[in-house]
Short mmCIF file of N, CA, C and O in Angstrom, two decimals:
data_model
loop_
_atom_site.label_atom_id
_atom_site.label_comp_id
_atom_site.label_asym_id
_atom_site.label_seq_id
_atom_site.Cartn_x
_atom_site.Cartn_y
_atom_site.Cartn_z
N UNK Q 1 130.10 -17.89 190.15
CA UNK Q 1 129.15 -17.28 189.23
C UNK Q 1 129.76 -17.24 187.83
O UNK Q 1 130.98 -17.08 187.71
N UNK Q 2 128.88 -17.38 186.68
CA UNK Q 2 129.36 -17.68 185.13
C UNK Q 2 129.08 -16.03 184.56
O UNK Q 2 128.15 -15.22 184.52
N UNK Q 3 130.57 -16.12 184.13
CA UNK Q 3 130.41 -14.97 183.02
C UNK Q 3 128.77 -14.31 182.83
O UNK Q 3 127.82 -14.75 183.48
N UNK Q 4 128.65 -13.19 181.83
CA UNK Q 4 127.73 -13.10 181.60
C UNK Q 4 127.22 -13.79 180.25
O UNK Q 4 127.93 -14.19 179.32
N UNK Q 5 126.05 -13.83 180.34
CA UNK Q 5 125.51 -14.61 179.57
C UNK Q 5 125.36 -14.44 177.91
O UNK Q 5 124.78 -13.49 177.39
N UNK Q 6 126.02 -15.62 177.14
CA UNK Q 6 126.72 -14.87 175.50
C UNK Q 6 125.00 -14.98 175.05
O UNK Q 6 124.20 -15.75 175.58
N UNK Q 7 124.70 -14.06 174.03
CA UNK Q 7 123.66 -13.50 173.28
C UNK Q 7 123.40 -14.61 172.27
O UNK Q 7 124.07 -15.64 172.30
N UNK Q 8 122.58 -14.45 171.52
CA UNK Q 8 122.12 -15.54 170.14
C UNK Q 8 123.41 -15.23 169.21
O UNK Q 8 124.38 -15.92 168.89
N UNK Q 9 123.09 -14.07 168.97
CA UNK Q 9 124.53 -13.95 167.56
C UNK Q 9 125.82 -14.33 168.31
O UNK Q 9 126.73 -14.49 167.50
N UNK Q 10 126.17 -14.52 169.52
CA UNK Q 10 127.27 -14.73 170.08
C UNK Q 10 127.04 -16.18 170.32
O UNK Q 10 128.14 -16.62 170.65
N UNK Q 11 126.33 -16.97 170.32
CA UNK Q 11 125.77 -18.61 170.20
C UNK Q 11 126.40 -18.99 168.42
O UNK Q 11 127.18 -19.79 167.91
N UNK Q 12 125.56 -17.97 168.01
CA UNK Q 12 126.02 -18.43 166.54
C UNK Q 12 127.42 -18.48 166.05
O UNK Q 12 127.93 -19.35 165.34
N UNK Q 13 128.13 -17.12 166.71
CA UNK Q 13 129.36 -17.32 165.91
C UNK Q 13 130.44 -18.22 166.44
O UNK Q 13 131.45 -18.41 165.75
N UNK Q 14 130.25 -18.93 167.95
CA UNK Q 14 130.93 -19.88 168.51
C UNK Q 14 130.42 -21.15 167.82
O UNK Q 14 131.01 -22.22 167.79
N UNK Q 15 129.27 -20.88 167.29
CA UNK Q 15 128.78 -22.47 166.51
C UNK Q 15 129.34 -22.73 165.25
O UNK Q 15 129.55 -23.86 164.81
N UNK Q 16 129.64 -21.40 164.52
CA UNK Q 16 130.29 -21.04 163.07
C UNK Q 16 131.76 -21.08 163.86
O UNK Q 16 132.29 -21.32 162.77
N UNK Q 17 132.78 -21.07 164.68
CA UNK Q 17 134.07 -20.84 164.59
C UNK Q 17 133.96 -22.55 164.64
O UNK Q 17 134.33 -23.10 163.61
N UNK Q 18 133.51 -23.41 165.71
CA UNK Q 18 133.48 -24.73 165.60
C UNK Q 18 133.48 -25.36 164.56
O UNK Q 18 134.40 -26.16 164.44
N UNK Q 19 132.38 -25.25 163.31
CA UNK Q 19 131.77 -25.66 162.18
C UNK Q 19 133.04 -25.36 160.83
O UNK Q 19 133.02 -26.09 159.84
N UNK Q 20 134.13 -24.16 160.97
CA UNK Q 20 134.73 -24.02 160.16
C UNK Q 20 136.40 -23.51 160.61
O UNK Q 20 137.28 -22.76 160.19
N UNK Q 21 136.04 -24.91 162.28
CA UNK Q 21 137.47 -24.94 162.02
C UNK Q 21 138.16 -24.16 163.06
O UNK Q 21 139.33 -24.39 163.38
N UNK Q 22 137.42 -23.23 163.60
CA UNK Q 22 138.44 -21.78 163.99
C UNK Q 22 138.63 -22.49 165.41
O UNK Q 22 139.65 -22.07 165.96
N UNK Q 23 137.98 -23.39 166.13
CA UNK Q 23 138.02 -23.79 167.50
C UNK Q 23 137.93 -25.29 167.63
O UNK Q 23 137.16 -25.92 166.91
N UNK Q 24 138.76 -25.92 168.59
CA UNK Q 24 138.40 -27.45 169.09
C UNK Q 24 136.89 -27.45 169.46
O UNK Q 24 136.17 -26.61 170.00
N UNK Q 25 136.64 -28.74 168.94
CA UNK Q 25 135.45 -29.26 169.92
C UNK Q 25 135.64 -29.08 171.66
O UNK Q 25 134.80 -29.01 172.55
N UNK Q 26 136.77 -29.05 171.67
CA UNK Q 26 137.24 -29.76 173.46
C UNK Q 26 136.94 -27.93 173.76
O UNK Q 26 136.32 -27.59 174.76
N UNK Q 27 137.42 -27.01 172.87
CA UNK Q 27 137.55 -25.64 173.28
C UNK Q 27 135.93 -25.28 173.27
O UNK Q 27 135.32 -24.78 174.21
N UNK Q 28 135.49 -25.59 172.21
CA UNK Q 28 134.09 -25.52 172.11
C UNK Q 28 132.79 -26.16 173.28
O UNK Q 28 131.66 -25.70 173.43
N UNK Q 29 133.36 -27.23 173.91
CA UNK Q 29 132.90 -28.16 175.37
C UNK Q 29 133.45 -26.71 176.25
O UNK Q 29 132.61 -25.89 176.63
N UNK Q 30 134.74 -26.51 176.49
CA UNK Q 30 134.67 -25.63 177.78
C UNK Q 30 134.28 -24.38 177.87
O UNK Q 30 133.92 -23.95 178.97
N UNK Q 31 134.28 -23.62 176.83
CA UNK Q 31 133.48 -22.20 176.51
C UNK Q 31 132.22 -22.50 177.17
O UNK Q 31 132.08 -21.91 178.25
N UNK Q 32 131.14 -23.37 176.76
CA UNK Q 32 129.96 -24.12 177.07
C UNK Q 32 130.05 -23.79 178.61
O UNK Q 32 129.48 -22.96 179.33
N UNK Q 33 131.03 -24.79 178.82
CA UNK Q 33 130.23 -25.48 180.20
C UNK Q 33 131.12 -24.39 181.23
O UNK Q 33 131.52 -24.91 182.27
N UNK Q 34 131.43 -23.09 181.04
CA UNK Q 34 131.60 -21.63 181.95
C UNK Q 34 129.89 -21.69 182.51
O UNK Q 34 129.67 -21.65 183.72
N UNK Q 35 128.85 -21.79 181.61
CA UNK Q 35 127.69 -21.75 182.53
C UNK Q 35 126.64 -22.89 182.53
O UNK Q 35 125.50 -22.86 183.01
N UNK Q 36 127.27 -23.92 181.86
CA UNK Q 36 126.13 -25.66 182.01
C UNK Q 36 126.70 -25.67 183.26
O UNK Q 36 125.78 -25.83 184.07
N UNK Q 37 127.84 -25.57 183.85
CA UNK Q 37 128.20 -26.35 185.28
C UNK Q 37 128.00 -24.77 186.46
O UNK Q 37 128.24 -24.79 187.67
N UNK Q 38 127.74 -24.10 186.03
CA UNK Q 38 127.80 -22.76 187.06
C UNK Q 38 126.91 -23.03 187.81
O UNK Q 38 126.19 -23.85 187.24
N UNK Q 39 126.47 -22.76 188.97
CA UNK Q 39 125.77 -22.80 189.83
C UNK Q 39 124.57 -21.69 189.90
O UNK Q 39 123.52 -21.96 190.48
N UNK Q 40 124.83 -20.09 189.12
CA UNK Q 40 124.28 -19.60 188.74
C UNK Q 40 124.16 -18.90 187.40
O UNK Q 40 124.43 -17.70 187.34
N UNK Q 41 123.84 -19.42 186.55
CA UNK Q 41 124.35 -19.49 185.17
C UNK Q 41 124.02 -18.21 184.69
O UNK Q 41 124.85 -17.67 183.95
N UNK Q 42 122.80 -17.50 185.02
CA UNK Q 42 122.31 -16.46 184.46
C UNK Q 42 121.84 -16.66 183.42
O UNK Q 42 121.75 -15.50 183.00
N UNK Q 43 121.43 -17.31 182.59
CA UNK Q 43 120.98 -17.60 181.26
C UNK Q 43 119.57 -17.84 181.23
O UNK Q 43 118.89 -18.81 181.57
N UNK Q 44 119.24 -16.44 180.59
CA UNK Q 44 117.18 -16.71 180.54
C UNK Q 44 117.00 -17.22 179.65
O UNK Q 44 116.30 -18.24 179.66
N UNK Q 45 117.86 -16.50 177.93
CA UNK Q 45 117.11 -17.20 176.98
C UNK Q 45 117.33 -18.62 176.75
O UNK Q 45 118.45 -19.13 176.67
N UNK Q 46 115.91 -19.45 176.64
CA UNK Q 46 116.30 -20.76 176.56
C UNK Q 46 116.90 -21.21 175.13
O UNK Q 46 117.44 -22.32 175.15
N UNK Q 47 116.89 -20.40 173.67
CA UNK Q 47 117.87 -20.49 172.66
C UNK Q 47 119.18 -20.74 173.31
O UNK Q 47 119.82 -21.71 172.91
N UNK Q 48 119.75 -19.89 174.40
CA UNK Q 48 120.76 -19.68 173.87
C UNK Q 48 121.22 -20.88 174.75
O UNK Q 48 122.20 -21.52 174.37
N UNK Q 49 120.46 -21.32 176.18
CA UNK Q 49 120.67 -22.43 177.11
C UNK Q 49 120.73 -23.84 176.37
O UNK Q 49 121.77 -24.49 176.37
N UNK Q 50 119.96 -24.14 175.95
CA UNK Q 50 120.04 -25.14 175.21
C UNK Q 50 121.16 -25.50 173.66
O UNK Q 50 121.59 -26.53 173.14
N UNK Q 51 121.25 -24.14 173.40
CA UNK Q 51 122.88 -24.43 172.52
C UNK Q 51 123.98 -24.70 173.42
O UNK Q 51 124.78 -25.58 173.11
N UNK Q 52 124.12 -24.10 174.41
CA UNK Q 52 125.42 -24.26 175.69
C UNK Q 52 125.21 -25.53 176.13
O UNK Q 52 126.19 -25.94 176.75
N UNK Q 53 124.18 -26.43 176.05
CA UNK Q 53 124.11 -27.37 177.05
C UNK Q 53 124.36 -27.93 175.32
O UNK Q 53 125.53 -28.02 174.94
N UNK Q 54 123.49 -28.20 174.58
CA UNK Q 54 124.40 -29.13 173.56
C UNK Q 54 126.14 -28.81 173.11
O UNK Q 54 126.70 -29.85 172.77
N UNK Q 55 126.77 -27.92 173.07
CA UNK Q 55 127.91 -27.23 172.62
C UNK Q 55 129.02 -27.76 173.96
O UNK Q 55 130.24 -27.93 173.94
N UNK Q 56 128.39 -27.87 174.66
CA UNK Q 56 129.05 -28.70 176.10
C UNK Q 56 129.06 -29.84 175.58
O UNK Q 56 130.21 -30.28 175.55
N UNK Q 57 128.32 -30.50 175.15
CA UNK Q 57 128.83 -31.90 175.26
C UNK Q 57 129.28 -32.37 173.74
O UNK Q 57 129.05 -33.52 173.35
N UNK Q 58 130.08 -31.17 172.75
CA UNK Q 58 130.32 -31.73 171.74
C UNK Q 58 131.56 -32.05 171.38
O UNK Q 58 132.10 -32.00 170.28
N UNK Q 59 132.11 -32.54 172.88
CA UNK Q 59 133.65 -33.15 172.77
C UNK Q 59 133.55 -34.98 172.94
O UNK Q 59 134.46 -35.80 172.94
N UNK Q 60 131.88 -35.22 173.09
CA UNK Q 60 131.88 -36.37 174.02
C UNK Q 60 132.13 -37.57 173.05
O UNK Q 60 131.39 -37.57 172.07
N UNK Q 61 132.95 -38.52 173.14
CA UNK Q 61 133.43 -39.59 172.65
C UNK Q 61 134.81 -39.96 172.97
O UNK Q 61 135.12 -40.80 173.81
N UNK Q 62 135.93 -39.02 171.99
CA UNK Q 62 137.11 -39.31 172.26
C UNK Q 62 137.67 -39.39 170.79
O UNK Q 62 138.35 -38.47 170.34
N UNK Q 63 137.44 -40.19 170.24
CA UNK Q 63 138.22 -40.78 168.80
C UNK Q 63 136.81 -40.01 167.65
O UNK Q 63 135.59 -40.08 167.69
N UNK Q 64 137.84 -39.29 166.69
CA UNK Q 64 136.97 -38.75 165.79
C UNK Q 64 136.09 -39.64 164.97
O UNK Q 64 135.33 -39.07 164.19
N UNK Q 65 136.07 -41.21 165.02
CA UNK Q 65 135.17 -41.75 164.99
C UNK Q 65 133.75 -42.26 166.15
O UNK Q 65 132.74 -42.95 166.06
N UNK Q 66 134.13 -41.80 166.72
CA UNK Q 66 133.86 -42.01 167.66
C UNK Q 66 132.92 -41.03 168.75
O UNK Q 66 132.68 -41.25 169.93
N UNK Q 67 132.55 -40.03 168.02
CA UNK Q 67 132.25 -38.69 168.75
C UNK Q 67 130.76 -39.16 168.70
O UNK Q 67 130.37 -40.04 167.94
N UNK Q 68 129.75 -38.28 169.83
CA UNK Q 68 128.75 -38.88 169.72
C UNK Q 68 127.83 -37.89 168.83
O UNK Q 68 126.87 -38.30 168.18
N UNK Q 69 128.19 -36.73 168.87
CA UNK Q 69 127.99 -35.59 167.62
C UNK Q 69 128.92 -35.38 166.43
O UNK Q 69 130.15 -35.35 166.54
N UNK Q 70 128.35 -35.26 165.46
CA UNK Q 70 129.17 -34.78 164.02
C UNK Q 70 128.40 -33.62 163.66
O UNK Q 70 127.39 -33.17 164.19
N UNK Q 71 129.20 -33.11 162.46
CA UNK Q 71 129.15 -32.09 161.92
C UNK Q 71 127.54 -31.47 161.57
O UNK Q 71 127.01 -30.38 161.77
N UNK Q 72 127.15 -32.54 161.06
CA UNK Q 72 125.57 -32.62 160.70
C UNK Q 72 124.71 -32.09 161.88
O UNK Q 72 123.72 -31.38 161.67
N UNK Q 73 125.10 -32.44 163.08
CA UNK Q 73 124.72 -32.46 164.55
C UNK Q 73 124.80 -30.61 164.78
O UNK Q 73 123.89 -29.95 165.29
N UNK Q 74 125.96 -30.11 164.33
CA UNK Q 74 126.61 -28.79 164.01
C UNK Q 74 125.56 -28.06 163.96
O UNK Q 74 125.00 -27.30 164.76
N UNK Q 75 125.33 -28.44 162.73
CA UNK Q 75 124.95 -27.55 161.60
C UNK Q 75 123.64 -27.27 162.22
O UNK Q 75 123.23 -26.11 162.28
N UNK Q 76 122.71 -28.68 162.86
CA UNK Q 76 121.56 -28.33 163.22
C UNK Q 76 121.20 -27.26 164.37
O UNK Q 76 120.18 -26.57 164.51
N UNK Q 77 122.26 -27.33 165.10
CA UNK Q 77 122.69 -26.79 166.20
C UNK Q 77 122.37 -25.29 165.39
O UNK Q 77 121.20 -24.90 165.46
N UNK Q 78 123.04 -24.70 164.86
CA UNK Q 78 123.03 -23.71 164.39
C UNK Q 78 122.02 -23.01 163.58
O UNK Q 78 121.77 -21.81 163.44
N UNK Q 79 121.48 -24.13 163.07
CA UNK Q 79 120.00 -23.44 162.26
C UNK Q 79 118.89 -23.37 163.36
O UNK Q 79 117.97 -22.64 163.01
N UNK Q 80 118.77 -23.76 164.21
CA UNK Q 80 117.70 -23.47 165.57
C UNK Q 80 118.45 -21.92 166.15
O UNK Q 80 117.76 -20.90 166.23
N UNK Q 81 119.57 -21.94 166.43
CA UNK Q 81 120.14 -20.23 166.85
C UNK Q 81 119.51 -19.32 165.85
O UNK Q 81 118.83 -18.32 166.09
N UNK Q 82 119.86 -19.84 164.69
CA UNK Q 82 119.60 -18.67 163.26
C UNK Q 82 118.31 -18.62 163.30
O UNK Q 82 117.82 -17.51 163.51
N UNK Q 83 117.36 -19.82 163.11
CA UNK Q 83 115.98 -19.31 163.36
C UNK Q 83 115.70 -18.23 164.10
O UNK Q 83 115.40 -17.12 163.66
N UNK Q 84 115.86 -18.79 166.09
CA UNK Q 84 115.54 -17.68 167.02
C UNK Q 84 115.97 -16.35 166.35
O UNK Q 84 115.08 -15.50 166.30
N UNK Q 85 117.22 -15.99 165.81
CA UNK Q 85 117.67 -14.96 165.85
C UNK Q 85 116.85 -14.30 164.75
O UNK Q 85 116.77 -13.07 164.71
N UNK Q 86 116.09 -15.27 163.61
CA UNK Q 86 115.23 -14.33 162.62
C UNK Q 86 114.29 -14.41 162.72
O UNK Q 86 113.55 -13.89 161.88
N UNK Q 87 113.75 -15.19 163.90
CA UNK Q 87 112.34 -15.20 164.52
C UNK Q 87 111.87 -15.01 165.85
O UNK Q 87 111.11 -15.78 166.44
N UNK Q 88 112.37 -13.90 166.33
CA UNK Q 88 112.79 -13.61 167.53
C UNK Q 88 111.50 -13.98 168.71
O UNK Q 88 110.63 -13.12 168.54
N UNK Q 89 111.06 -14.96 169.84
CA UNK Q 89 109.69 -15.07 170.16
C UNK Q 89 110.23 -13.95 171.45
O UNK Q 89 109.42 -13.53 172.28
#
């Protein structure tokens, strides 16, 4: 069973430590995938599921040319959290 399940502002600020540095991508993939690979993930809101399932796979390539997400990829990532979080449905 996966941790409990991190909140929107807790989506965001793992998307902001990524974005400026504070965490690997690779650290940023396994934080993630505590509940993309869980068997019971616990995760209702679909904001915050769908950042974990992209944030999981933002180690995927290998060579920093090579990644299949960039920064830009980031950023978008993060303005869909920030929305939910100032547009709460």
């Amino acid at each position: 069973m996966a941790p409990k399940a991190p909140s929107r502002v807790e989506m965001r600020e793992k998307l902001r430590d990524l974005l400026e540095g504070r965490i690997s991508r690779r650290d940023a993939s396994l934080w993630a995938h505590q509940w993309v690979t869980a068997d019971d993930a616990g995760v209702e809101d679909r904001v915050v599921w769908d950042a974990l399932i992209r944030l999981g796979s933002a180690d995927l390539g290998g060579e920093p040319e090579e990644y299949l997400y960039f920064e830009s990829d980031f950023h978008a990532w993060l303005d869909e959290v920030e929305d939910a979080i100032d547009s709460p449905s």
